[in-house]
PDB file of C-alpha atoms in Angstrom:
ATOM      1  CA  UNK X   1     -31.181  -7.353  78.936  1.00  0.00           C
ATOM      2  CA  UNK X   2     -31.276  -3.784  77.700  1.00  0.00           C
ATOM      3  CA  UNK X   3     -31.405  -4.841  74.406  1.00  0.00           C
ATOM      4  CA  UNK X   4     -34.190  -6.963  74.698  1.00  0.00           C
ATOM      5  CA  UNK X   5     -35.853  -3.999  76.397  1.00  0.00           C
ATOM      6  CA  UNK X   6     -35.381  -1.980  73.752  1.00  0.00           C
ATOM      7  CA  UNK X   7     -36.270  -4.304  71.051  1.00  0.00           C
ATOM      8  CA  UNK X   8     -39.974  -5.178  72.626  1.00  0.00           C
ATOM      9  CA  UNK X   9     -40.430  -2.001  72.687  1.00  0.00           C
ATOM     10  CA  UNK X  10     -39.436  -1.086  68.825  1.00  0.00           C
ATOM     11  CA  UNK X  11     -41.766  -4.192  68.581  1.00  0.00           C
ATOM     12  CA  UNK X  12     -44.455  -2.474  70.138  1.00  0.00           C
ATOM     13  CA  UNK X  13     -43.622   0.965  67.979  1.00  0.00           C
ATOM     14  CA  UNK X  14     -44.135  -1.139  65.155  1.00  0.00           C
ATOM     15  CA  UNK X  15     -47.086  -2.612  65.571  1.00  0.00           C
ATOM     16  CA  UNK X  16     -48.856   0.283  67.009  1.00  0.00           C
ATOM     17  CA  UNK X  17     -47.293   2.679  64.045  1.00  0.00           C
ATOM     18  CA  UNK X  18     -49.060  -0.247  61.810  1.00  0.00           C
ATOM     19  CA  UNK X  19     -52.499   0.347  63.551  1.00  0.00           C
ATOM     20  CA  UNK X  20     -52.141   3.536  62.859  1.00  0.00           C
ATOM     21  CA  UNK X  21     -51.556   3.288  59.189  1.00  0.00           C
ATOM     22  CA  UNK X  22     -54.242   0.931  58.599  1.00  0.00           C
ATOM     23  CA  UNK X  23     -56.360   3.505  60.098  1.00  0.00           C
ATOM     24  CA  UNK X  24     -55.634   6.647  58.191  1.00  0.00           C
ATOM     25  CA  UNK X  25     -55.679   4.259  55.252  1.00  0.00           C
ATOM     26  CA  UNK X  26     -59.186   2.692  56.122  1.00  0.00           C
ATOM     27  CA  UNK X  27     -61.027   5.817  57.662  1.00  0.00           C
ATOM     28  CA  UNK X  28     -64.222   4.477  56.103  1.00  0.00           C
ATOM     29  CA  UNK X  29     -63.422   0.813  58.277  1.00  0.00           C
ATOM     30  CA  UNK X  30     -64.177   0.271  61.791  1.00  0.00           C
ATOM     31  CA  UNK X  31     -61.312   0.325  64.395  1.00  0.00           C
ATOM     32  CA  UNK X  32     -61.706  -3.458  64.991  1.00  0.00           C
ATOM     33  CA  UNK X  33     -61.251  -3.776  61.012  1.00  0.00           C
ATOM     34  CA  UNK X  34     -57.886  -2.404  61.165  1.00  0.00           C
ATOM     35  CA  UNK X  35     -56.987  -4.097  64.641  1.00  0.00           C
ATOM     36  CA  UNK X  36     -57.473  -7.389  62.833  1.00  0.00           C
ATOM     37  CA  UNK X  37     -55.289  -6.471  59.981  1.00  0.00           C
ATOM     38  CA  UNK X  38     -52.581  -5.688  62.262  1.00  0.00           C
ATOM     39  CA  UNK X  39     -53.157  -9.694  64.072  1.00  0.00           C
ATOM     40  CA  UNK X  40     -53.873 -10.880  60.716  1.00  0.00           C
ATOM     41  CA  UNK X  41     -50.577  -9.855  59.361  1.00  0.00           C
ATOM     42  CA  UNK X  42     -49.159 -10.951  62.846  1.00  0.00           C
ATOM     43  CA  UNK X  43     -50.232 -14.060  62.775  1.00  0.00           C
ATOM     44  CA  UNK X  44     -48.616 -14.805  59.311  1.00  0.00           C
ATOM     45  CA  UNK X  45     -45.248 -13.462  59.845  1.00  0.00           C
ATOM     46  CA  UNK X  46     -44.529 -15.067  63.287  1.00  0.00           C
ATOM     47  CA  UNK X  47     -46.063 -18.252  62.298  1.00  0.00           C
ATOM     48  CA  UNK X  48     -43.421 -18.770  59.484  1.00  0.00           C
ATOM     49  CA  UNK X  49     -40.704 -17.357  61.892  1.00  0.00           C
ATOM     50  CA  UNK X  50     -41.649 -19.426  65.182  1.00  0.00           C
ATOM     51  CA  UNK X  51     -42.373 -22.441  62.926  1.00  0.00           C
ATOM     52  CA  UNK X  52     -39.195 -22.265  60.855  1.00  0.00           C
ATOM     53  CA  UNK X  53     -37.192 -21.852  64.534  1.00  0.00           C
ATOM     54  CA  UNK X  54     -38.699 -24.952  66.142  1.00  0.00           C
ATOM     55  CA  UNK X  55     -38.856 -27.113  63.244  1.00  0.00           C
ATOM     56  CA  UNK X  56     -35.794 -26.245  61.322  1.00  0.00           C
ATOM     57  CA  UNK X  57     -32.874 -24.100  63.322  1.00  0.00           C
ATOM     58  CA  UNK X  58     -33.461 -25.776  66.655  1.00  0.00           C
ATOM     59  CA  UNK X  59     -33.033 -26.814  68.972  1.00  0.00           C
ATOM     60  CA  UNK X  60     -35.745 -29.474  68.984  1.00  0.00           C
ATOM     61  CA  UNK X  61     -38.518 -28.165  71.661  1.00  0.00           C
ATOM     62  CA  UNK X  62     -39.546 -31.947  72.505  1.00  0.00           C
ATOM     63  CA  UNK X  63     -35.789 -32.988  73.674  1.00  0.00           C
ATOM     64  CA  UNK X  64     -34.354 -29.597  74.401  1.00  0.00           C
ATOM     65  CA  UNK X  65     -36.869 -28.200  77.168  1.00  0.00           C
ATOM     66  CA  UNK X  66     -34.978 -25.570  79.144  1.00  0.00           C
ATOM     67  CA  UNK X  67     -32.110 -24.844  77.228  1.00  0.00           C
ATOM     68  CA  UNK X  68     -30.667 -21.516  76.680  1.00  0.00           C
ATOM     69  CA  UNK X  69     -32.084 -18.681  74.269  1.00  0.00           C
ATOM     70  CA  UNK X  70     -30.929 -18.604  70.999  1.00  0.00           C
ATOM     71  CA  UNK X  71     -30.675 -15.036  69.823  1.00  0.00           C
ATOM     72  CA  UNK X  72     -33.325 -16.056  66.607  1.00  0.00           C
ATOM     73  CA  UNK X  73     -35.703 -17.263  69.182  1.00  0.00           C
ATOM     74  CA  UNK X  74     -34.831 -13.571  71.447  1.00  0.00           C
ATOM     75  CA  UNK X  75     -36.072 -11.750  68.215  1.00  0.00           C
ATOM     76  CA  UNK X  76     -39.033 -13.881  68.057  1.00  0.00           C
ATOM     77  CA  UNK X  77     -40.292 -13.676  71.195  1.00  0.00           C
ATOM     78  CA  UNK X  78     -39.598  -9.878  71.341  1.00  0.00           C
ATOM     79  CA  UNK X  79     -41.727  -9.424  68.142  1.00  0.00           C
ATOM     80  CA  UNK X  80     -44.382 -11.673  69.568  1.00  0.00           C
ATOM     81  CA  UNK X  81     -44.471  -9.792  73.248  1.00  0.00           C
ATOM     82  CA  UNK X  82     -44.874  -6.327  71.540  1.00  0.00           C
ATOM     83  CA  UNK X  83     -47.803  -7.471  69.525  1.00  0.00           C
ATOM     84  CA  UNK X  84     -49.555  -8.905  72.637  1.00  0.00           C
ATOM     85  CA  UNK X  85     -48.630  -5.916  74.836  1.00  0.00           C
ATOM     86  CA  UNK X  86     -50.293  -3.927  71.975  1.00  0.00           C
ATOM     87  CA  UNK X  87     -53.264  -5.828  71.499  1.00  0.00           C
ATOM     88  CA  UNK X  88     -54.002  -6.544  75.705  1.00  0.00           C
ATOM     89  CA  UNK X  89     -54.324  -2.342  75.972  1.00  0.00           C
ATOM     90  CA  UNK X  90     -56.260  -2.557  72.050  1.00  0.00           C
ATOM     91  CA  UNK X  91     -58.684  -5.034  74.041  1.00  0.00           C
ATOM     92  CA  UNK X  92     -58.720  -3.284  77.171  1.00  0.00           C
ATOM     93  CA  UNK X  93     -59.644  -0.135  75.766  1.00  0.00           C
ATOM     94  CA  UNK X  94     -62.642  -0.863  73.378  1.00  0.00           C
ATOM     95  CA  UNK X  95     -63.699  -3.728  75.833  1.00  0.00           C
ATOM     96  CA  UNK X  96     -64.008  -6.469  72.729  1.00  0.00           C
ATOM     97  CA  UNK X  97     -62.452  -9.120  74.258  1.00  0.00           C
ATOM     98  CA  UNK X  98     -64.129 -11.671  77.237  1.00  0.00           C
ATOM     99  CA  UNK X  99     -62.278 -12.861  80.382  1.00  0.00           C
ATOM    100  CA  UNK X 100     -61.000 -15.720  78.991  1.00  0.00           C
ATOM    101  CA  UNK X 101     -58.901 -13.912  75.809  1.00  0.00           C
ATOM    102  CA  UNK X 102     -57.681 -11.229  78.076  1.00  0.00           C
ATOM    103  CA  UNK X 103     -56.501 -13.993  80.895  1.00  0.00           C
ATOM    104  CA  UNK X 104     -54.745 -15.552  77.829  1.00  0.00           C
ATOM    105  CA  UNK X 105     -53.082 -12.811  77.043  1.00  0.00           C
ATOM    106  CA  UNK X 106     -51.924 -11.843  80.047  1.00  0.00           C
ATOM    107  CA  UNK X 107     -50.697 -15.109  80.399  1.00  0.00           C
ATOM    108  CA  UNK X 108     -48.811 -14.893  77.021  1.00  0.00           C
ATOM    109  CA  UNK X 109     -46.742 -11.648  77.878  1.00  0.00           C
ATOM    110  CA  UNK X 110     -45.625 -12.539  81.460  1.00  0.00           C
ATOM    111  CA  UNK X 111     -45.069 -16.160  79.835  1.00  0.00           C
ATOM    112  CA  UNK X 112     -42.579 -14.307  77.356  1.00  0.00           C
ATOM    113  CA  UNK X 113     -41.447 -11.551  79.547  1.00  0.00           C
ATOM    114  CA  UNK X 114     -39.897 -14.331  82.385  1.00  0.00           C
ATOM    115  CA  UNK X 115     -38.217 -16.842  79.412  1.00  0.00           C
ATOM    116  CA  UNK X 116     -36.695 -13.324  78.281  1.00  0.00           C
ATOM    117  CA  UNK X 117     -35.235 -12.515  81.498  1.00  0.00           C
ATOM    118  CA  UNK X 118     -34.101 -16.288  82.620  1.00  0.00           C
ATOM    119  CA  UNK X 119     -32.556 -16.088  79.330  1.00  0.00           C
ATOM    120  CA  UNK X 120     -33.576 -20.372  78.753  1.00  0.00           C
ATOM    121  CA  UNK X 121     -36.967 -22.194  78.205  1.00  0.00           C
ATOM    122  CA  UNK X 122     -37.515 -20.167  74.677  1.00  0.00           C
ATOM    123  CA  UNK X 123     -37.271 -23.444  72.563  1.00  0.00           C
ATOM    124  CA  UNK X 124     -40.492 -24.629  74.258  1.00  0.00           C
ATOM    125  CA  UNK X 125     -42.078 -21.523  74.565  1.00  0.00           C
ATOM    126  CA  UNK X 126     -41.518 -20.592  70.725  1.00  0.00           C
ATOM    127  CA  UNK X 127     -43.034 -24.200  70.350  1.00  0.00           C
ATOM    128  CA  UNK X 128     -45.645 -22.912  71.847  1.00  0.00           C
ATOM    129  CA  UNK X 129     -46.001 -19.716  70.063  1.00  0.00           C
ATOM    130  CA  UNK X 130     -46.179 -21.938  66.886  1.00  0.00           C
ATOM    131  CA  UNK X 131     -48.646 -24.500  67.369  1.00  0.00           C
ATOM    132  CA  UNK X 132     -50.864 -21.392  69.003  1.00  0.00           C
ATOM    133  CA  UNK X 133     -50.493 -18.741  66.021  1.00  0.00           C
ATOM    134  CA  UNK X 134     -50.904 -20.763  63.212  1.00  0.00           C
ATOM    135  CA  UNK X 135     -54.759 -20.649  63.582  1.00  0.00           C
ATOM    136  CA  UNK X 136     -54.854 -16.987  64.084  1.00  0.00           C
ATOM    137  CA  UNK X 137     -54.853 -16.022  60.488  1.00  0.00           C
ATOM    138  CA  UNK X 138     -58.063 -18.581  59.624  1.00  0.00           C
ATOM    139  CA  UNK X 139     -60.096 -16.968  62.420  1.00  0.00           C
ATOM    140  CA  UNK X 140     -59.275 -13.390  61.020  1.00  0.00           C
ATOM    141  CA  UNK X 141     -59.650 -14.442  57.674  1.00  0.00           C
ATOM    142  CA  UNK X 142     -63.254 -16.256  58.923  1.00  0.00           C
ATOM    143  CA  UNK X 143     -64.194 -12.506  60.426  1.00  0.00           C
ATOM    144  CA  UNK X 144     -63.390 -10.823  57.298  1.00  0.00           C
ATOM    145  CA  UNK X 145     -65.449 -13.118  55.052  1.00  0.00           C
ATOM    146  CA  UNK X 146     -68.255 -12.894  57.477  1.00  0.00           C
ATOM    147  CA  UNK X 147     -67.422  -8.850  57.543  1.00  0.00           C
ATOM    148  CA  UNK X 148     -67.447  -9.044  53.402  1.00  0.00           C
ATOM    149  CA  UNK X 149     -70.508 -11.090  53.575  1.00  0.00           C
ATOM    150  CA  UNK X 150     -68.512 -13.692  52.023  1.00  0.00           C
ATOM    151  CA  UNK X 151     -68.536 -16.571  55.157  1.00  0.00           C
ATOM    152  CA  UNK X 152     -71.439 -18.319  54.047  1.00  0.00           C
ATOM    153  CA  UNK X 153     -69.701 -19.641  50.687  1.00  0.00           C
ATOM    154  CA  UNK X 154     -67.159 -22.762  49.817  1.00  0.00           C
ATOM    155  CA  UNK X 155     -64.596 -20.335  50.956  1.00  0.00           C
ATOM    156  CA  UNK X 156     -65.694 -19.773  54.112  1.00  0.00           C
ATOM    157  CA  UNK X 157     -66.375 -23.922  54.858  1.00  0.00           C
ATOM    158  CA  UNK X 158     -62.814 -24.039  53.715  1.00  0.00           C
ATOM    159  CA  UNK X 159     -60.934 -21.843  56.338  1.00  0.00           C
ATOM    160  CA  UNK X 160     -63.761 -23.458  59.088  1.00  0.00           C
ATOM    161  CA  UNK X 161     -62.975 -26.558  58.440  1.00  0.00           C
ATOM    162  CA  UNK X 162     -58.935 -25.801  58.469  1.00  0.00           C
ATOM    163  CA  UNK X 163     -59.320 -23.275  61.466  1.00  0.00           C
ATOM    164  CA  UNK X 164     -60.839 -26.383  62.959  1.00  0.00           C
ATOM    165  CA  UNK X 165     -58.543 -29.567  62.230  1.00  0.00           C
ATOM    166  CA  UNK X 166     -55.345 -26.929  62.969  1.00  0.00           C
ATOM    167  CA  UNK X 167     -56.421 -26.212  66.115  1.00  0.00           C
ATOM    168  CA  UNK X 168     -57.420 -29.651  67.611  1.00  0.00           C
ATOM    169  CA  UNK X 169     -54.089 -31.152  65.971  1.00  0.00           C
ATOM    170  CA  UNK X 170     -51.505 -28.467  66.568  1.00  0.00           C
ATOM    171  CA  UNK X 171     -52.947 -26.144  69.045  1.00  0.00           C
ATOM    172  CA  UNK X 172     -54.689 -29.365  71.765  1.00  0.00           C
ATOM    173  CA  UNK X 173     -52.333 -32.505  70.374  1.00  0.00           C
ATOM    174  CA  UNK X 174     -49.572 -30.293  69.850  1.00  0.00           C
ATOM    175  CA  UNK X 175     -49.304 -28.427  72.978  1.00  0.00           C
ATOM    176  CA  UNK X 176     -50.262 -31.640  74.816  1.00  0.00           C
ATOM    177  CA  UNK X 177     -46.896 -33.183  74.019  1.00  0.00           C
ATOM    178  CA  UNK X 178     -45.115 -29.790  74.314  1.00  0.00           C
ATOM    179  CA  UNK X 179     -46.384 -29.516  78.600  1.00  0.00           C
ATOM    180  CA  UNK X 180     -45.691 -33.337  78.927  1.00  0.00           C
ATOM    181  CA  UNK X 181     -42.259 -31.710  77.884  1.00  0.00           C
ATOM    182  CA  UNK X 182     -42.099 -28.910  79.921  1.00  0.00           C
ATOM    183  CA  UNK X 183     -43.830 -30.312  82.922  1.00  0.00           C
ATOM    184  CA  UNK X 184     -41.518 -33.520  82.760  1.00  0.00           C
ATOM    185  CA  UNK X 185     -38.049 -31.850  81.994  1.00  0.00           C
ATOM    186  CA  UNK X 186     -36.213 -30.804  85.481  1.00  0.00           C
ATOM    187  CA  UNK X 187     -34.830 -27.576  83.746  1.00  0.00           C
ATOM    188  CA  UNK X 188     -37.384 -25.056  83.228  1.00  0.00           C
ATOM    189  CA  UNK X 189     -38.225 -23.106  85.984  1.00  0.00           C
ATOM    190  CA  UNK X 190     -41.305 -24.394  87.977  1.00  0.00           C
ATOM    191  CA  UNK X 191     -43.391 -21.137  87.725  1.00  0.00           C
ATOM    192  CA  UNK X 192     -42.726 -21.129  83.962  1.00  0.00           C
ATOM    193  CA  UNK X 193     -44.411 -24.972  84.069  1.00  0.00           C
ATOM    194  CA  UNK X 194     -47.372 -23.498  86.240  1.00  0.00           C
ATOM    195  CA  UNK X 195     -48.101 -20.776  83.624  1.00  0.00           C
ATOM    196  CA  UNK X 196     -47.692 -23.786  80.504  1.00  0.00           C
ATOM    197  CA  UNK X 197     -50.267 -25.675  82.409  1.00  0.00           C
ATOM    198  CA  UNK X 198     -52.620 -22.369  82.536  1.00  0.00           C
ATOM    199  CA  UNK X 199     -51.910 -21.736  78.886  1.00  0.00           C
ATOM    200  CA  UNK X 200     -53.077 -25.014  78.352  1.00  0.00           C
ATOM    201  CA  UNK X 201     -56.246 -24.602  80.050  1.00  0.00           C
ATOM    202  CA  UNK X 202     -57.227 -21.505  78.540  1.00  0.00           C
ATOM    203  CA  UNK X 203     -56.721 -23.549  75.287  1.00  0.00           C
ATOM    204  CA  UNK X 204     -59.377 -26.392  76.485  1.00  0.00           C
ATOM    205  CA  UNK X 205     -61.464 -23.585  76.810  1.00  0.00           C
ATOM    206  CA  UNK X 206     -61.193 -22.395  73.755  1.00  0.00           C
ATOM    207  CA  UNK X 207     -62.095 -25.655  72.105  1.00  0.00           C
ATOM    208  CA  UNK X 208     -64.826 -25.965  74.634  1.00  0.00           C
ATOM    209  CA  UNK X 209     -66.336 -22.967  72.971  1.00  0.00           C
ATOM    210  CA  UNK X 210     -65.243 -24.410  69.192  1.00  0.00           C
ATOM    211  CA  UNK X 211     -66.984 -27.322  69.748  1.00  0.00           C
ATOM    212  CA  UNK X 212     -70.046 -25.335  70.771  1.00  0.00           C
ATOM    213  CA  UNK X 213     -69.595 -23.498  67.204  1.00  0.00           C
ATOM    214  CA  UNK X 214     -69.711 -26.986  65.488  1.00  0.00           C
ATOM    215  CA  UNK X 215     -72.437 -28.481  66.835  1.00  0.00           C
ATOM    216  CA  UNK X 216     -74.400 -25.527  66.297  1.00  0.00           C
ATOM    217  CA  UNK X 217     -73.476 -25.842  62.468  1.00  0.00           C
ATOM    218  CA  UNK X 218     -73.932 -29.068  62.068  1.00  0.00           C
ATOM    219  CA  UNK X 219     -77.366 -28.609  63.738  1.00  0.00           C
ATOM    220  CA  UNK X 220     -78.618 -25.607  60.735  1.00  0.00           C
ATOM    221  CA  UNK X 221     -77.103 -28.043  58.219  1.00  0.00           C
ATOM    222  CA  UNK X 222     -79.199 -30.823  59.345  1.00  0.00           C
ATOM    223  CA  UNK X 223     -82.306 -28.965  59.940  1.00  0.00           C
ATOM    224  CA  UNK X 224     -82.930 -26.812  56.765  1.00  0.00           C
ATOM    225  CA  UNK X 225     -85.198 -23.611  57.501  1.00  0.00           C
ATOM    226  CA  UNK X 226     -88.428 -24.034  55.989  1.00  0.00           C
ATOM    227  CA  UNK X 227     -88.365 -27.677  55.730  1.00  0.00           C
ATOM    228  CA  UNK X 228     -90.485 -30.167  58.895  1.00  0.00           C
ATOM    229  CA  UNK X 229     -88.711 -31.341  61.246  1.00  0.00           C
ATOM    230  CA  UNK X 230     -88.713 -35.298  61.496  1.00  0.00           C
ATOM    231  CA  UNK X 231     -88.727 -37.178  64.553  1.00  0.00           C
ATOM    232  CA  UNK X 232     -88.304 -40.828  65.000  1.00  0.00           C
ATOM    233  CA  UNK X 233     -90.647 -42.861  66.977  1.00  0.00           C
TER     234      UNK X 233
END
C-alpha cells in the first residue's frame, strides 16, 4: 500500500511539474490554456493505456467484475488519481468548473482511491476510466479550435461530431453494460456499486447538457442569420 502511496503521489509531481512547464513555456497563454494541455495530453496517454488494459491484457471487465488488481491496472489507476487530484484543487482554485464536474471528480478519486486500497474491482473501474477518457481529448481539442478561432471550420464539425457519437456509444452504451456488470456481479464491494451508479448519473447529465449543445446547432444551421424565417400554416 505504500507503494501505491508513493506512486499517486509521483503521479501528482508529474502532472503538476507539467503545469508548470507549460506555463513558463506559454507565459503569453492563459492559465486555463496550459491546464488543458496538461488534460489534453492526459487524456491521450491514459486512453491508450486503460484501453489497451481492458481490451487486450485483461482480464475482461464484462466477465471479470471484482477480481483482483493487476499491477498494470495499479499503475493506471495511480496515474489517473494524480491527474484528478491535480485538476479537483486546479478547479477549485480558479473556480472554472460547475457543481456537476467537481461532484464528478470527486467521485472519480474516492472511486480510485477505495479499488486501490481493496486491492480488486480495478478491471471494471479501468473499464470505466476508458470508455470515460476517450472523449476528453475531442472536447480539449474543440476548446482549442474555438480558442484559435478555428471551431467554426470542417475541422471543428469533425471533432463535434466524433466528441458526440464517442460519447453516446462508449461513454452512455458503454458504461451502461459496464454497471449492469458491476451492479449484477456479487464481488465488488457494495459502496463501490453505489459510487458506479453516481458516476453514471453524473454522465446522464452530461449528455443532458450535450444534447442541449446539439439542438442549439442544429437550430443556427436551420435558421440562417439574415435570411426570414418560414412558418407553416
Amino acid at each position: 500500500m505504500v507503494s501505491v502511496v508513493l506512486e499517486v503521489g509521483a503521479s501528482l509531481a508529474a502532472w503538476l511539474l507539467l503545469y508548470c512547464c507549460c506555463r513558463r513555456w506559454g507565459k503569453r497563454r492563459s492559465c486555463e490554456w496550459s491546464c488543458r494541455l496538461v488534460t489534453l495530453l492526459h487524456g491521450v496517454v491514459v486512453t491508450c493505456l486503460s484501453g489497451y488494459v481492458a481490451l487486450l491484457d485483461g482480464p475482461w471487465p464484462l466477465t471479470h467484475a471484482g477480481s483482483p488488481n493487476t499491477s498494470l491496472q495499479i499503475h493506471v489507476l495511480s496515474l489517473t488519481l494524480g491527474y484528478f487530484i491535480f485538476d479537483l484543487g486546479w478547479c477549485l482554485y480558479f473556480q472554472t468548473e460547475g457543481y456537476l464536474m467537481l461532484f464528478h471528480h470527486m467521485l472519480s478519486i474516492c472511486g480510485m482511491i477505495m479499488v486501490l486500497g481493496l486491492g480488486k474491482s480495478a478491471t471494471e473501474v479501468n473499464a470505466v476510466v476508458f470508455v470515460s477518457e476517450i472523449t476528453n481529448p475531442l472536447l480539449q481539442t474543440r476548446w482549442f479550435l474555438r480558442e484559435m478561432g478555428c471551431y467554426h471550420t470542417f475541422l471543428g464539425e469533425v471533432v463535434d461530431f466524433l466528441f458526440v457519437f464517442l460519447f453516446l456509444v462508449l461513454r452512455i452504451g458503454g458504461g451502461a453494460l459496464i454497471m449492469y456488470v458491476m451492479v449484477t456481479s456479487p464481488d465488488p464491494n457494495w459502496l463501490l456499486k453505489a459510487g458506479g451508479l453516481a458516476m453514471y448519473i453524473v454522465s446522464l447529465g452530461f449528455m443532458l447538457e450535450i444534447c442541449r449543445f446539439v439542438r442549439r446547432k442544429m437550430l443556427k444551421k436551420k435558421f440562417v442569420p439574415g435570411q426570414p424565417l418560414k412558418l407553416n400554416a
